[in-house]
Short mmCIF file of C-alpha atoms in Angstrom, two decimals:
data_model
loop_
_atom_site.label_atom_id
_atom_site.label_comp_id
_atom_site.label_asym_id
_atom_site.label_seq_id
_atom_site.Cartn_x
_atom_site.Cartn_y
_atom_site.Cartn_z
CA UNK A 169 12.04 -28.24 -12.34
CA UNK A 170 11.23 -31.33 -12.10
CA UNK A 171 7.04 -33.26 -12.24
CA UNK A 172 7.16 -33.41 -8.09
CA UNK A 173 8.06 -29.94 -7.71
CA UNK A 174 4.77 -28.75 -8.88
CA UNK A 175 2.76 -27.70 -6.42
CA UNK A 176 -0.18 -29.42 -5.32
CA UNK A 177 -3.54 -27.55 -4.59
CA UNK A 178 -4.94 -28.27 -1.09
CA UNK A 179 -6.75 -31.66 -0.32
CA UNK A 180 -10.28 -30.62 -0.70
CA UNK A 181 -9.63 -28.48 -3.13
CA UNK A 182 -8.60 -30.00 -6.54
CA UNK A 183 -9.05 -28.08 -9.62
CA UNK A 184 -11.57 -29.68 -12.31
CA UNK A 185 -9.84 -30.93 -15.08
CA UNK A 186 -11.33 -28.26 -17.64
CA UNK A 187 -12.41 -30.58 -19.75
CA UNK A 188 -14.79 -34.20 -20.07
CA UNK A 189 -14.46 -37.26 -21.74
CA UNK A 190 -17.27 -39.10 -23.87
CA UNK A 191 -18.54 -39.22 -27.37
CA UNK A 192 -21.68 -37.30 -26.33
CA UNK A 193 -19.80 -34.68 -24.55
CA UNK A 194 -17.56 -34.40 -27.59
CA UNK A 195 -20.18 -34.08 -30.22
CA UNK A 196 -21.66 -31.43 -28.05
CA UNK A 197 -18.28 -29.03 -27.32
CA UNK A 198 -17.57 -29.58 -31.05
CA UNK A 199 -20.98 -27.72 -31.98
CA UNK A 200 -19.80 -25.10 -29.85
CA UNK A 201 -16.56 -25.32 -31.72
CA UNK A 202 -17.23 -24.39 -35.63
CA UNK A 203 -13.74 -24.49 -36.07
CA UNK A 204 -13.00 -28.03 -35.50
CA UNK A 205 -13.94 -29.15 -39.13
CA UNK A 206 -12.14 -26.36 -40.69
CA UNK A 207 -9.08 -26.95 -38.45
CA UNK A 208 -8.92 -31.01 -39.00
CA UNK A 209 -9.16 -30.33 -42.41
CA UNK A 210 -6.15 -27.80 -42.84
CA UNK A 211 -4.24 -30.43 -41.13
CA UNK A 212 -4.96 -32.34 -43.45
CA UNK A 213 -3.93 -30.27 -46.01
CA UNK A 214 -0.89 -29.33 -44.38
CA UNK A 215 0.77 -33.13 -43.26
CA UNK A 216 -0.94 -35.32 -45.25
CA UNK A 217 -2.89 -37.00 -43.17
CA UNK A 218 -5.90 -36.58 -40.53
CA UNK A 219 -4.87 -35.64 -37.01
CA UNK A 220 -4.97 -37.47 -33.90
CA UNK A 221 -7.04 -35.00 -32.46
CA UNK A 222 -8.90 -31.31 -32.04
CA UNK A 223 -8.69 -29.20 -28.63
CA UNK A 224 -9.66 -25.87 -27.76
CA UNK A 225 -8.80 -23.71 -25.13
CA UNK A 226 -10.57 -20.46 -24.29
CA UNK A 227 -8.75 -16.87 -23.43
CA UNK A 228 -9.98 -15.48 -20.37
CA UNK A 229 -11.38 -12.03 -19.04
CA UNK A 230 -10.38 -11.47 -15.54
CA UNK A 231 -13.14 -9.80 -13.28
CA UNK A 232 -11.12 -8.39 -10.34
CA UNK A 233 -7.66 -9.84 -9.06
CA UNK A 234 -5.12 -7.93 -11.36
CA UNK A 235 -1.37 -8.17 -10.82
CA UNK A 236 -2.16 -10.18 -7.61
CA UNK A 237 -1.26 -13.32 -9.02
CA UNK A 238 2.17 -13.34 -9.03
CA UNK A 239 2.54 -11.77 -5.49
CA UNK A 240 0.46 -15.46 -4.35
CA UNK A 241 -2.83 -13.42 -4.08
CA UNK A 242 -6.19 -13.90 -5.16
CA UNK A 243 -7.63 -13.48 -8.75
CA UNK A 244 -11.36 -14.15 -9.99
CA UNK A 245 -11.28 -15.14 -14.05
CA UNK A 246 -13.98 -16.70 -16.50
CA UNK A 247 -13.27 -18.41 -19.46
CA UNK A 248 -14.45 -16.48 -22.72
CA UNK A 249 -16.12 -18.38 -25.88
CA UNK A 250 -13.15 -17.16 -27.86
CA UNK A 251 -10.75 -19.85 -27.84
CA UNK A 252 -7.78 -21.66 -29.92
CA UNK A 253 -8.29 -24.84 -31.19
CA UNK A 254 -5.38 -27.08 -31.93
CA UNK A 255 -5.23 -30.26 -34.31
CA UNK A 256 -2.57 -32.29 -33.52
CA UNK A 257 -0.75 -35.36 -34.13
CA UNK A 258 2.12 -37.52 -32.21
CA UNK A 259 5.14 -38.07 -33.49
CA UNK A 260 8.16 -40.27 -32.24
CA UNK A 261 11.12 -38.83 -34.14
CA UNK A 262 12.09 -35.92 -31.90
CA UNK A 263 10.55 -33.10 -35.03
CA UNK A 264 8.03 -31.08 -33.66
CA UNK A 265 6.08 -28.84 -36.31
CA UNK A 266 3.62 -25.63 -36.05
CA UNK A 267 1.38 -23.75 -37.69
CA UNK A 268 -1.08 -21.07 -37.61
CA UNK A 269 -3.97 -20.55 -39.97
CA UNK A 270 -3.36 -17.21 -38.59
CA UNK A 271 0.34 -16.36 -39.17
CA UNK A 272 1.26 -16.56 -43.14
CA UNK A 273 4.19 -18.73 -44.10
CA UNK A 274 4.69 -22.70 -43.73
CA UNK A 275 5.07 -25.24 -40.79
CA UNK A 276 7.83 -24.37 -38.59
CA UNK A 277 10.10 -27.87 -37.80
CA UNK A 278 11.96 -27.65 -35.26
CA UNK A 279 14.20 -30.59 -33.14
CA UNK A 280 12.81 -31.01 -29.59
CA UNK A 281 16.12 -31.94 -28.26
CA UNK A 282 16.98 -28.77 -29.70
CA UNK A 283 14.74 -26.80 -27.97
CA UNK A 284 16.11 -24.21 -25.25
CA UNK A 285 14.65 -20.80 -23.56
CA UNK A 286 15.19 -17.28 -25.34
CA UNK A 287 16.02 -19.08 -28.57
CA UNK A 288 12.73 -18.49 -30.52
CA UNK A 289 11.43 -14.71 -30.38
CA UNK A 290 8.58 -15.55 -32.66
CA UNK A 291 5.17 -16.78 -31.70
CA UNK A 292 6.15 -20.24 -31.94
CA UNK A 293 7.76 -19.91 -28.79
CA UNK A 294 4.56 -20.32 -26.85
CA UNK A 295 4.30 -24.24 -28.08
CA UNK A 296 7.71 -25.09 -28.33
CA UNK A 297 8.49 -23.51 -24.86
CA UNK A 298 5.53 -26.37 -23.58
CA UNK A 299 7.30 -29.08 -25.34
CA UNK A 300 10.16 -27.69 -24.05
CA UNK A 301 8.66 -27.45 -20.16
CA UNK A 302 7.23 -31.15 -20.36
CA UNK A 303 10.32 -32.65 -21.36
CA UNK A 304 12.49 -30.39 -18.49
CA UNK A 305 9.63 -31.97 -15.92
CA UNK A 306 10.89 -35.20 -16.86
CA UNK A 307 7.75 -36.34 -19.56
CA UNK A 308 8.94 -38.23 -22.78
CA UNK A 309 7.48 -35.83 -25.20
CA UNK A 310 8.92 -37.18 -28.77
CA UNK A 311 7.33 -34.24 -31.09
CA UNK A 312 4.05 -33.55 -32.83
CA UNK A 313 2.45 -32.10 -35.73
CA UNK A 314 0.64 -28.76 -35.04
CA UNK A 315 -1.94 -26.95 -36.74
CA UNK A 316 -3.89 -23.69 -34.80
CA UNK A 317 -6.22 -21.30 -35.63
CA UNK A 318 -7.43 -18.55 -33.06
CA UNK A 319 -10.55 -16.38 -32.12
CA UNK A 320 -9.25 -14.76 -29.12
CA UNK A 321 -8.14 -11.44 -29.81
CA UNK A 322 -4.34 -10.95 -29.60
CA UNK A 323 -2.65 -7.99 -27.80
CA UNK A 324 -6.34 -7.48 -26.31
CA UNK A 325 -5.32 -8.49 -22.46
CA UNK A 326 -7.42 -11.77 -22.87
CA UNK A 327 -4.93 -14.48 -22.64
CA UNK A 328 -4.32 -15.12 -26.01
CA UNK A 329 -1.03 -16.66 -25.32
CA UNK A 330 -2.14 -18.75 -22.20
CA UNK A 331 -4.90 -20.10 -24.64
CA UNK A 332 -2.18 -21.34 -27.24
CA UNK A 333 0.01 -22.96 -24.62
CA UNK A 334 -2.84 -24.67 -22.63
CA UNK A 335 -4.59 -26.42 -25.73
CA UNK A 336 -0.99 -27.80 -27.44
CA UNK A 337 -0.43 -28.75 -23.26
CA UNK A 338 -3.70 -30.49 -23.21
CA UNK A 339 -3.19 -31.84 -26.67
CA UNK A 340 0.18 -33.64 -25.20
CA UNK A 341 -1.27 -34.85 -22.07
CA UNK A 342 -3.85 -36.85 -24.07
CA UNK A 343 -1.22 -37.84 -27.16
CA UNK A 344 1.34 -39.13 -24.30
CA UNK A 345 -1.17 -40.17 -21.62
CA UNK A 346 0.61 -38.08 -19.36
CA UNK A 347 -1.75 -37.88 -16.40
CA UNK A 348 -1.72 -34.26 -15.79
CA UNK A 349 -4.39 -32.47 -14.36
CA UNK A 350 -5.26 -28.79 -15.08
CA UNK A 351 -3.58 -27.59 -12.37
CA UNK A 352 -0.37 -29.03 -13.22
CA UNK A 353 -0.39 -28.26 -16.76
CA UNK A 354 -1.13 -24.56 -15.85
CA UNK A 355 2.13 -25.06 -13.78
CA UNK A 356 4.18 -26.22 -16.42
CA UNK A 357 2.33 -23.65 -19.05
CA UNK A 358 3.73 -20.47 -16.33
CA UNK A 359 7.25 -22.12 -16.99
CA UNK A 360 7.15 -22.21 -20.50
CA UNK A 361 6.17 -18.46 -20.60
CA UNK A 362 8.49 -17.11 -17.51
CA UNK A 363 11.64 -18.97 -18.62
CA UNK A 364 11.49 -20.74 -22.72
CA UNK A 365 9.71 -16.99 -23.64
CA UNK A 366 10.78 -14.79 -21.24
CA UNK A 367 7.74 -12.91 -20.19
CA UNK A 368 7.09 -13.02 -15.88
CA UNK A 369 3.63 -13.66 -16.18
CA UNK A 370 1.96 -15.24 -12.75
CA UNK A 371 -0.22 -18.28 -13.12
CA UNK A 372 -3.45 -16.80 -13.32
CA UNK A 373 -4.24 -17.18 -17.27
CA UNK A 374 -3.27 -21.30 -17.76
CA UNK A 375 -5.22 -21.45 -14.75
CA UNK A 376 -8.66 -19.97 -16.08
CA UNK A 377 -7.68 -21.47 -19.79
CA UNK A 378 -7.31 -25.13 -17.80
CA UNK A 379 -9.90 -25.25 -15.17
CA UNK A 380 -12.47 -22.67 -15.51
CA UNK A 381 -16.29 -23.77 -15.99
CA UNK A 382 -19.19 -22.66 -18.18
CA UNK A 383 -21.36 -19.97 -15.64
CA UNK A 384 -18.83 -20.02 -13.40
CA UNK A 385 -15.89 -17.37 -12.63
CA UNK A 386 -12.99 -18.91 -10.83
CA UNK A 387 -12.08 -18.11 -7.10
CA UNK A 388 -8.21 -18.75 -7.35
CA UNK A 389 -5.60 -18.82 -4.41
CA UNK A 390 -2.19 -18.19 -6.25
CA UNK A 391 -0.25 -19.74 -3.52
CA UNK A 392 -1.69 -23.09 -3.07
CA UNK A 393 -4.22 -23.03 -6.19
CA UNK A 394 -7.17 -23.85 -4.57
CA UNK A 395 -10.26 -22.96 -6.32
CA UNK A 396 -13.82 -22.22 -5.86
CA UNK A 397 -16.71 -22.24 -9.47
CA UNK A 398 -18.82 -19.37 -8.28
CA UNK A 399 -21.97 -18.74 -10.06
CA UNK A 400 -21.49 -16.44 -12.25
CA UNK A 401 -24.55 -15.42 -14.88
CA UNK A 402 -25.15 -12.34 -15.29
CA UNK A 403 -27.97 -12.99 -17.77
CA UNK A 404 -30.49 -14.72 -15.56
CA UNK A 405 -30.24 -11.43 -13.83
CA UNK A 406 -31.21 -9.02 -16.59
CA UNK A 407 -27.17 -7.77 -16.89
CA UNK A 408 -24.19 -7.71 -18.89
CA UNK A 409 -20.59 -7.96 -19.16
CA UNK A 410 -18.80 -6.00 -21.88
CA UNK A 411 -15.56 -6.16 -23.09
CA UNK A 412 -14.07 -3.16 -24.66
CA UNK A 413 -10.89 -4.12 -26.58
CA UNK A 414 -9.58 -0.81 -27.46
CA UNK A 415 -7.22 -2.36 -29.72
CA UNK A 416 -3.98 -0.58 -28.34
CA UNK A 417 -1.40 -3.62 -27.75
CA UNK A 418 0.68 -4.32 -25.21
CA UNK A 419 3.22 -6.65 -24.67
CA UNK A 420 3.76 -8.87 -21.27
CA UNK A 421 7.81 -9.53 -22.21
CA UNK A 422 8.34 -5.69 -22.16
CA UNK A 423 10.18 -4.08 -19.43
CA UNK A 424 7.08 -2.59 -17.97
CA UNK A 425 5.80 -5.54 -16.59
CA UNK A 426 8.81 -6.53 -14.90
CA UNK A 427 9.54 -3.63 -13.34
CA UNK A 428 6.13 -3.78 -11.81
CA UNK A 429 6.90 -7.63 -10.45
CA UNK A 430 10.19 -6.31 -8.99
CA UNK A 431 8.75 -3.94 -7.72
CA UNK A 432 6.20 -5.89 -5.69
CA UNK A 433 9.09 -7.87 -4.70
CA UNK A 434 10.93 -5.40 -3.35
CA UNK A 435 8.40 -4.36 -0.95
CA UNK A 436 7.50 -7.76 0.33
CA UNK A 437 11.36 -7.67 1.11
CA UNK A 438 11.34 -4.77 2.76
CA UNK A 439 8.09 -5.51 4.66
CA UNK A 440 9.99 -9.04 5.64
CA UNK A 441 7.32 -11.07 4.11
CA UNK A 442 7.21 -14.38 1.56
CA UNK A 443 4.77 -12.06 -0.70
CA UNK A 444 2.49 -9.29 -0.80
CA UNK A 445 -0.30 -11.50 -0.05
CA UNK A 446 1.10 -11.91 3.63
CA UNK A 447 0.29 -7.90 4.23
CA UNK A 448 -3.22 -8.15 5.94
CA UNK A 449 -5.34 -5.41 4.62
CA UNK A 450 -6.29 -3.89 8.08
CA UNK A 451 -2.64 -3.58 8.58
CA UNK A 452 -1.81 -1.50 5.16
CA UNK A 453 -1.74 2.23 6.41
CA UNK A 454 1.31 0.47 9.27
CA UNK A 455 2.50 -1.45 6.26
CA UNK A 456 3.18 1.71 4.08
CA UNK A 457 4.52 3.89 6.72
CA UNK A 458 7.25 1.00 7.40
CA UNK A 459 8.39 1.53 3.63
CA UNK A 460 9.15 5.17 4.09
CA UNK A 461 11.01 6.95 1.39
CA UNK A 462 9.82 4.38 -1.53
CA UNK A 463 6.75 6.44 -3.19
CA UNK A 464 7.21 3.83 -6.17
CA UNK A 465 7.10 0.94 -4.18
CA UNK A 466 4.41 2.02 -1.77
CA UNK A 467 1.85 2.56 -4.45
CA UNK A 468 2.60 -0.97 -6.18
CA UNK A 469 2.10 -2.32 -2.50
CA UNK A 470 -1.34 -0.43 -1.95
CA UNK A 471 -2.69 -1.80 -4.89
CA UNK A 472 -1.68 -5.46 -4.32
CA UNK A 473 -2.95 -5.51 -1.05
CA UNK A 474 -6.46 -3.58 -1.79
CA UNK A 475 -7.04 -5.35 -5.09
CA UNK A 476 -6.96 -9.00 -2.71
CA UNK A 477 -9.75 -7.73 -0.42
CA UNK A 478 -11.59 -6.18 -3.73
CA UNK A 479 -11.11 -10.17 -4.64
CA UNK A 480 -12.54 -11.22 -1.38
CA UNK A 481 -15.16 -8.34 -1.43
CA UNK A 482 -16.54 -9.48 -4.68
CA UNK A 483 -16.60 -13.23 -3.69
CA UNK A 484 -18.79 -12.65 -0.81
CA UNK A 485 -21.28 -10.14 -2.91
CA UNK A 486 -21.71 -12.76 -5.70
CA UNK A 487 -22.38 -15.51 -3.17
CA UNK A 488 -24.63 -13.43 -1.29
CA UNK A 489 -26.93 -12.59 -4.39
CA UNK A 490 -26.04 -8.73 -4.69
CA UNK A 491 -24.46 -9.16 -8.00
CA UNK A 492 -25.31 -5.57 -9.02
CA UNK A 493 -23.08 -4.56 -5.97
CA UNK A 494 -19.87 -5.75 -7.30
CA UNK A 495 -20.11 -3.12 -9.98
CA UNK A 496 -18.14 0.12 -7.72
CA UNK A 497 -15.46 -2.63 -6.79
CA UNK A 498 -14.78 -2.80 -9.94
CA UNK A 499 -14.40 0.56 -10.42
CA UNK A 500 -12.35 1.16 -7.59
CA UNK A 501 -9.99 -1.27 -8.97
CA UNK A 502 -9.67 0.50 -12.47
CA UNK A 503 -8.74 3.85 -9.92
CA UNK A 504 -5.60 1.72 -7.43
CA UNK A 505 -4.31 0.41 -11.54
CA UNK A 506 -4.72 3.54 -12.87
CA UNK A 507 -2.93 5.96 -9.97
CA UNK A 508 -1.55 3.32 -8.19
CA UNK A 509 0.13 0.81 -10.01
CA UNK A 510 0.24 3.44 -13.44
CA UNK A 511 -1.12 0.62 -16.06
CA UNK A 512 -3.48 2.37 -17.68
CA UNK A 513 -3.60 4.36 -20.86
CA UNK A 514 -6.08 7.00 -22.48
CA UNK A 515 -8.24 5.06 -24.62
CA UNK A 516 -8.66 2.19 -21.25
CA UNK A 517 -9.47 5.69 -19.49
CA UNK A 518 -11.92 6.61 -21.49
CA UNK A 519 -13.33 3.49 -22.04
CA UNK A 520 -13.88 3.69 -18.15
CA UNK A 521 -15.06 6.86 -17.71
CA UNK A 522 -17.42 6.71 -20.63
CA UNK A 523 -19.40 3.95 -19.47
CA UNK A 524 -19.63 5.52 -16.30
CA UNK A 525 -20.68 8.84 -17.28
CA UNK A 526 -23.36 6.40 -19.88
CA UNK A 527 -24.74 4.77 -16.71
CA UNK A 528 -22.53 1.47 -15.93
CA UNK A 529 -23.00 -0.22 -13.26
CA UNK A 530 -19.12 -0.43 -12.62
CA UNK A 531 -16.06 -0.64 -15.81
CA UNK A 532 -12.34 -1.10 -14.82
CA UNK A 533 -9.32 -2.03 -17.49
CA UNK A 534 -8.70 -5.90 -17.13
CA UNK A 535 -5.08 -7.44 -17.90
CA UNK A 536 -1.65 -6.83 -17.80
CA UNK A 537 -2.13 -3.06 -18.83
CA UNK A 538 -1.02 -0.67 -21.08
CA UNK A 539 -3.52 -0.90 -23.61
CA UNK A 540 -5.38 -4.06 -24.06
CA UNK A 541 -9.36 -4.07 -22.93
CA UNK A 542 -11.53 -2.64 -20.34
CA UNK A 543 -15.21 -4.39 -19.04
CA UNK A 544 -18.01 -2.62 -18.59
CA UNK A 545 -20.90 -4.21 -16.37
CA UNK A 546 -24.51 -3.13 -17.33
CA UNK A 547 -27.36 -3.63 -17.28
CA UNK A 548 -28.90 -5.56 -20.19
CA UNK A 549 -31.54 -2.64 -21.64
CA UNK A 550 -28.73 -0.10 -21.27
CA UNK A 551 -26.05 -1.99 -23.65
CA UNK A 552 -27.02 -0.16 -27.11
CA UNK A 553 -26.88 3.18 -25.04
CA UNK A 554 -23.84 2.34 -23.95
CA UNK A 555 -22.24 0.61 -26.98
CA UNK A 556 -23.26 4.06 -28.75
CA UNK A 557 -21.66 6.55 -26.20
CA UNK A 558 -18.93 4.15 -26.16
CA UNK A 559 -17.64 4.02 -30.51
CA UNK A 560 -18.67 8.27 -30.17
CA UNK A 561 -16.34 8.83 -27.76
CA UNK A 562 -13.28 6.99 -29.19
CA UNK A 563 -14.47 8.52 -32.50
CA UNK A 564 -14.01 12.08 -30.70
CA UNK A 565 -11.00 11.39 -29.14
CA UNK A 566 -9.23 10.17 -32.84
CA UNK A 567 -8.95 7.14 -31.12
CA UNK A 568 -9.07 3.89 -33.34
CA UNK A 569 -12.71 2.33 -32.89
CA UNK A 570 -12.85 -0.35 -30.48
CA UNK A 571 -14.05 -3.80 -30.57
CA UNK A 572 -17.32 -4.49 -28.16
CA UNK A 573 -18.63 -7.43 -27.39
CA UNK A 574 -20.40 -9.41 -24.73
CA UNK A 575 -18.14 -12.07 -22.32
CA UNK A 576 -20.32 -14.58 -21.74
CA UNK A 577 -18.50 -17.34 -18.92
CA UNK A 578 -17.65 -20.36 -20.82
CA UNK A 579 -16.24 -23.69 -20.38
CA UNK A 580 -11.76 -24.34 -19.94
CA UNK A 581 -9.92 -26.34 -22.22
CA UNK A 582 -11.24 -29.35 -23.54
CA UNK A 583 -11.15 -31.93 -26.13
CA UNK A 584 -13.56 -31.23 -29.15
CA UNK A 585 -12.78 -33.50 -32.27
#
């Protein structure tokens, strides 16, 4: 693929850049980073000599738009605070090397003319498939020295692998001067993971890692990836969004996941359309009868096309002031990926149903499925309550306790050091 086959959002609607320039703006995102010190310094430590520069990049919790992405629908994400931060260095002698403060062992060197998709099964795939999808796109990427460290919670369904590629993409642009603008690095992130690693993942996560905004969740068109910030704090408001990472991990490059996508692509095939997102929603009950003998395939094609007017439902809510009312969308969407699409799994379940039953204003598993994390929107003087009923009920169930915490919408990838 090469840099002009990436598409272009529509005129009037470029994505922001995810992150600002300036020393002020710097000092400030590197407060917010406490990393940054620690990470320069193991650099350091590691190569010899200071890097070139720090960047983070945040994971992401999706509020309503799942599986929709990669059928060209519509998605609504927010950047977390949890984020990986990269140090990183150019080099000009082809050797690109990694590491992770979080992953024991030494750098990993590797050749970047070397580099080629479904070669590297490890977690160093994620950067070296970027390198890899930069230099395929036709930019003179000539290696770099690596060093990460991570907060975002891995296996959790919070983008911890869209984080990783975005900031060592980021990192590049700036090294190389590249150009690139969020968009178009979220582009080339999607290749790295669909083709260098193997998993079909749509473009939603690089998108929210790249371009989302502190306060904001981000109104994404798959198709043409035009975007709209909408106001998104749940605090001035007296609420809360939870995430409940019930530690149960799932995989994206498993065969569950594509069976799902080919799925979706078989109906739109069937239903002689470009994608699922062409199937108007006051048209579905026609659209399913037209599939006939395909139970499989007319559930996956139910959800896709309800969960895009959830998206749009939820859009105009927030931007009419009735926050509160998004919360039974959301929990309509846990129901179409529970019995529709079959992504769920007992602990997301009860995760759900808990906070429900515990007085939630709306909960629904968020992700690719199959374990991962559910949210839970509450409000703010119910959250102990809820917390509580939430850790007794996994505790009842034998289930391993889950990690709680608030998602607070933060700012996309950035330069910090």
């Amino acid at each position: 693929m090469g840099a002009e086959e990436v598409r272009k959002p529509e005129e009037g609607h470029e994505a922001p850049e995810g992150h600002e320039s300036g020393e002020v703006q710097e000092a400030k995102e590197a407060q917010e980073v406490p990393e940054v010190g620690e990470v320069g310094n193991g650099f350091t430590a590691l190569y010899g000599a200071g890097p070139d520069g720090v960047w983070a990049a945040p994971g992401r919790v999706n509020l309503i738009g799942e599986h929709t992405d990669y059928n060209d629908g519509f998605v609504m994400p927010f950047a977390l605070p949890h984020h990986t931060v990269a140090a990183v260095s150019r080099r000009d002698d082809g050797v690109l090397r990694l590491h992770s403060a979080d992953v024991p062992g030494g750098p990993v060197e590797l050749r970047v003319a070397d580099l080629a998709p479904a070669s590297d099964r490890e977690w160093t795939a994620y950067p070296a498939g970027v390198v890899w999808a930069l230099r395929e796109a036709g930019h003179e990427v000539t290696g770099a020295d690596v060093h990460l460290t991570s907060t975002v919670p891995s296996g959790a369904g919070l983008s911890s692998s869209a984080a990783l590629e975005v900031v060592v993409a980021l990192a590049l642009n700036d090294l190389y001067g590249l150009g690139l603008k969020g968009w178009q690095l979220a582009r080339l992130c999607q290749r790295a993971e669909n083709v260098y690693v193997g998993a079909p993942t749509g473009i939603m996560d690089q998108t929210a890692s790249a371009c989302c905004t502190a306060g904001h969740a981000l109104f994404l068109d798959t198709r043409d990836l035009s975007q709209r910030q909408i106001p998104f704090d749940l605090a001035a408001e007296g609420m809360r969004l939870l995430v409940v990472d019930t530690r149960v991990k799932h995989a994206h490059s498993d065969g569950e996941y594509g069976k799902r996508r080919a799925g979706c692509e078989k109906g739109a095939a069937l239903l002689g359309v470009d994608a699922l997102r062409d199937v108007p929603h006051a048209e579905l009950d026609a659209a399913l009868e037209r599939l006939g003998d395909e139970p499989e395939v007319r559930r996956l094609v139910r959800h896709i096309v309800t969960e895009n007017e959830r998206v749009e439902r939820v859009v105009s809510l927030l931007e009419s002031g009735r926050t509160r009312a998004i919360g039974p969308v959301l929990t309509e969407g846990h129901a179409s990926l529970r019995d529709d699409f079959r992504i769920s799994c007992p602990e997301l379940d009860l995760a759900v149903d808990t906070a429900l039953s515990a007085g939630a204003l709306g909960a629904r598993m968020t992700g690719g499925g199959f374990g991962g994390s559910a949210i839970v929107l509450a409000e703010e003087s119910d959250v102990p309550s809820l917390t509580k009923s939430l850790e007794e009920a996994f505790t009842t169930a034998s289930f391993t306790p889950p990690r709680i915490f608030e998602a607070v919408p933060s700012a996309g990838a950035r330069r910090v050091g």
